[in-house]
CSV table of C-alpha atoms in Angstrom, one decimal:
chain,number,residue,atom,x,y,z
A,602,MET,CA,130.3,153.3,195.6
A,603,MET,CA,130.5,150.7,198.3
A,604,THR,CA,133.9,149.2,198.6
A,605,GLY,CA,133.3,146.7,201.4
A,606,ILE,CA,131.3,145.9,204.5
A,607,SER,CA,130.0,149.0,206.2
A,608,LYS,CA,130.7,149.5,209.9
A,609,LYS,CA,128.0,150.8,212.2
A,610,PRO,CA,129.2,153.5,214.6
A,611,LEU,CA,129.6,152.7,218.2
A,612,VAL,CA,126.9,153.8,220.7
A,613,VAL,CA,128.2,155.6,223.8
A,614,TYR,CA,125.5,156.1,226.4
A,615,TYR,CA,124.8,157.3,229.9
A,616,SER,CA,122.2,155.7,232.1
A,617,SER,CA,121.6,156.4,235.8
A,618,THR,CA,120.8,153.8,238.3
A,619,SER,CA,117.2,153.7,237.0
A,620,ASN,CA,118.7,152.0,233.9
A,621,ASN,CA,116.1,153.4,231.5
A,622,THR,CA,118.6,154.4,228.9
A,623,ALA,CA,120.5,151.1,229.4
A,624,ARG,CA,117.4,149.1,228.8
A,625,PHE,CA,116.7,151.0,225.6
A,626,VAL,CA,120.3,150.5,224.3
A,627,GLU,CA,120.2,146.8,225.1
A,628,LYS,CA,117.4,146.5,222.5
A,629,LEU,CA,119.5,148.1,219.8
A,630,ASP,CA,121.5,146.2,217.2
A,631,CYS,CA,124.9,147.9,218.0
A,632,ASN,CA,128.1,147.8,220.0
A,633,SER,CA,127.9,150.1,222.9
A,634,ILE,CA,129.9,151.5,225.8
A,635,ARG,CA,128.3,152.9,229.0
A,636,ILE,CA,129.6,156.1,230.5
A,637,PRO,CA,130.3,155.3,234.2
A,638,ILE,CA,128.0,156.6,236.9
A,639,LYS,CA,130.9,157.4,239.1
A,640,LEU,CA,132.7,160.6,238.0
A,641,SER,CA,136.0,159.1,239.3
A,642,LYS,CA,135.9,156.5,236.5
A,643,GLU,CA,136.8,157.7,233.0
A,644,ILE,CA,136.5,156.2,229.6
A,645,SER,CA,138.1,157.2,226.3
A,646,VAL,CA,136.6,156.5,222.9
A,647,SER,CA,138.9,155.9,219.9
A,648,GLU,CA,136.3,155.5,217.2
A,649,GLU,CA,133.3,157.5,215.9
A,650,TYR,CA,130.2,157.1,218.0
A,651,ILE,CA,126.6,158.2,218.5
A,652,LEU,CA,125.9,159.5,222.0
A,653,ILE,CA,122.6,158.6,223.7
A,654,THR,CA,121.8,160.5,226.9
A,655,PRO,CA,118.8,161.1,229.2
A,656,THR,CA,117.8,164.6,230.0
A,657,TYR,CA,117.8,165.9,233.6
A,658,SER,CA,115.6,169.0,233.5
A,659,GLY,CA,112.4,170.0,235.1
A,660,GLY,CA,111.6,173.1,233.2
A,661,HIS,CA,114.7,175.1,234.4
A,662,GLY,CA,116.0,175.9,230.9
A,663,THR,CA,119.3,174.2,229.9
A,664,THR,CA,120.7,174.3,233.4
A,665,GLY,CA,121.3,170.8,234.5
A,666,ALA,CA,119.8,169.2,231.3
A,667,VAL,CA,123.0,167.3,230.5
A,668,PRO,CA,124.0,164.7,233.2
A,669,LYS,CA,127.2,165.6,234.9
A,670,GLN,CA,128.7,162.2,233.9
A,671,VAL,CA,128.1,163.1,230.2
A,672,ILE,CA,129.7,166.5,230.6
A,673,HIS,CA,132.7,164.8,232.3
A,674,PHE,CA,133.0,162.4,229.4
A,675,LEU,CA,132.7,165.2,226.8
A,676,ASN,CA,135.3,167.3,228.6
A,677,LYS,CA,137.9,165.1,227.0
A,678,LEU,CA,138.8,166.6,223.6
A,679,ALA,CA,139.3,163.2,222.0
A,680,ASN,CA,135.8,162.0,223.2
A,681,ARG,CA,134.2,165.2,221.8
A,682,GLN,CA,135.9,164.9,218.5
A,683,LYS,CA,134.7,161.3,217.9
A,684,CYS,CA,131.0,162.2,218.4
A,685,ILE,CA,129.0,162.1,215.2
A,686,GLY,CA,125.5,162.7,216.5
A,687,VAL,CA,123.3,162.7,219.6
A,688,ILE,CA,120.1,161.0,220.6
A,689,ALA,CA,118.3,162.1,223.8
A,690,SER,CA,115.6,160.8,226.0
A,691,GLY,CA,113.3,162.6,228.3
A,692,ASN,CA,109.8,162.9,229.8
A,693,THR,CA,107.1,164.8,227.8
A,694,ASN,CA,105.7,165.9,231.2
A,695,PHE,CA,108.5,168.6,231.1
A,696,GLY,CA,107.1,170.3,228.0
A,697,ASN,CA,109.7,172.4,226.2
A,698,SER,CA,112.4,170.7,228.3
A,699,PHE,CA,111.6,167.3,226.8
A,700,ALA,CA,114.9,165.7,225.7
A,701,LEU,CA,116.6,169.0,226.0
A,702,ALA,CA,120.1,167.5,226.6
A,703,GLY,CA,120.2,166.6,222.9
A,704,ASP,CA,119.7,170.2,221.8
A,705,VAL,CA,122.4,171.3,224.2
A,706,ILE,CA,125.0,168.7,223.1
A,707,SER,CA,124.1,169.1,219.4
A,708,LYS,CA,124.8,172.9,219.6
A,709,LYS,CA,127.9,172.6,221.7
A,710,LEU,CA,129.6,169.9,219.6
A,711,HIS,CA,128.2,170.9,216.2
A,712,VAL,CA,126.8,167.5,215.5
A,713,PRO,CA,123.3,166.5,214.4
A,714,TYR,CA,120.5,165.9,216.9
A,715,LEU,CA,119.4,162.6,215.4
A,716,TYR,CA,116.4,161.5,217.5
A,717,LYS,CA,114.5,161.9,220.8
A,718,PHE,CA,112.4,159.4,222.6
A,719,GLU,CA,110.4,159.2,225.9
A,720,LEU,CA,111.7,157.3,228.9
A,721,LEU,CA,112.2,153.7,227.9
A,722,GLY,CA,111.3,154.2,224.3
A,723,THR,CA,108.8,152.2,222.2
A,724,THR,CA,109.4,149.4,219.7
A,725,GLU,CA,109.0,152.1,217.0
A,726,ASP,CA,111.8,154.2,218.7
A,727,VAL,CA,114.1,151.2,218.8
A,728,ASN,CA,113.4,150.5,215.1
A,729,ASN,CA,114.0,154.2,214.2
A,730,VAL,CA,117.3,154.3,216.1
A,731,ASN,CA,118.5,151.1,214.6
A,732,LYS,CA,117.9,152.6,211.2
A,733,ILE,CA,119.8,155.7,212.2
A,734,ILE,CA,122.7,153.7,213.3
A,735,ALA,CA,122.7,151.5,210.2
A,736,ASP,CA,122.4,154.6,208.0
A,737,ALA,CA,125.3,156.2,209.8
A,738,GLY,CA,127.4,153.1,209.0
A,739,GLU,CA,126.5,153.4,205.3
A,740,ASP,CA,126.7,157.1,204.6
A,741,ASN,CA,127.7,160.1,206.7
A,742,ASP,CA,126.1,162.7,204.5
A,743,TRP,CA,123.6,163.5,207.3
A,744,ARG,CA,126.3,165.2,209.3
A,745,LEU,CA,126.2,169.0,209.8
């Protein structure tokens, strides 16, 4: 039973200077916070969020798949505890390592791996992720 207006979860994302992930997130219908590129800057999240991250991996297994900035952000217990799911991007040229950061984070945090997309994503990817975000605001039964 709905008892009021649903609230979409926040999106926390990391994007390098290429801004591929940032350009993807800008197309989403959500509130978002960017994880800083400089490791010396820290952010804390006080509400539930979905994490969107690129994958840094060229076929070397899980080593280096998660950007250091994302690891730094998730090293804070409060930030880890508020994560309700992960979405990852990657490059299909890397075969089995495509969007591997999502697998790594999902297993480490015990949260669902909600979606993966290539590079900047397509219009279909944006629509799919918007639906995931909206559904997360409605019902959290999809959590592990």
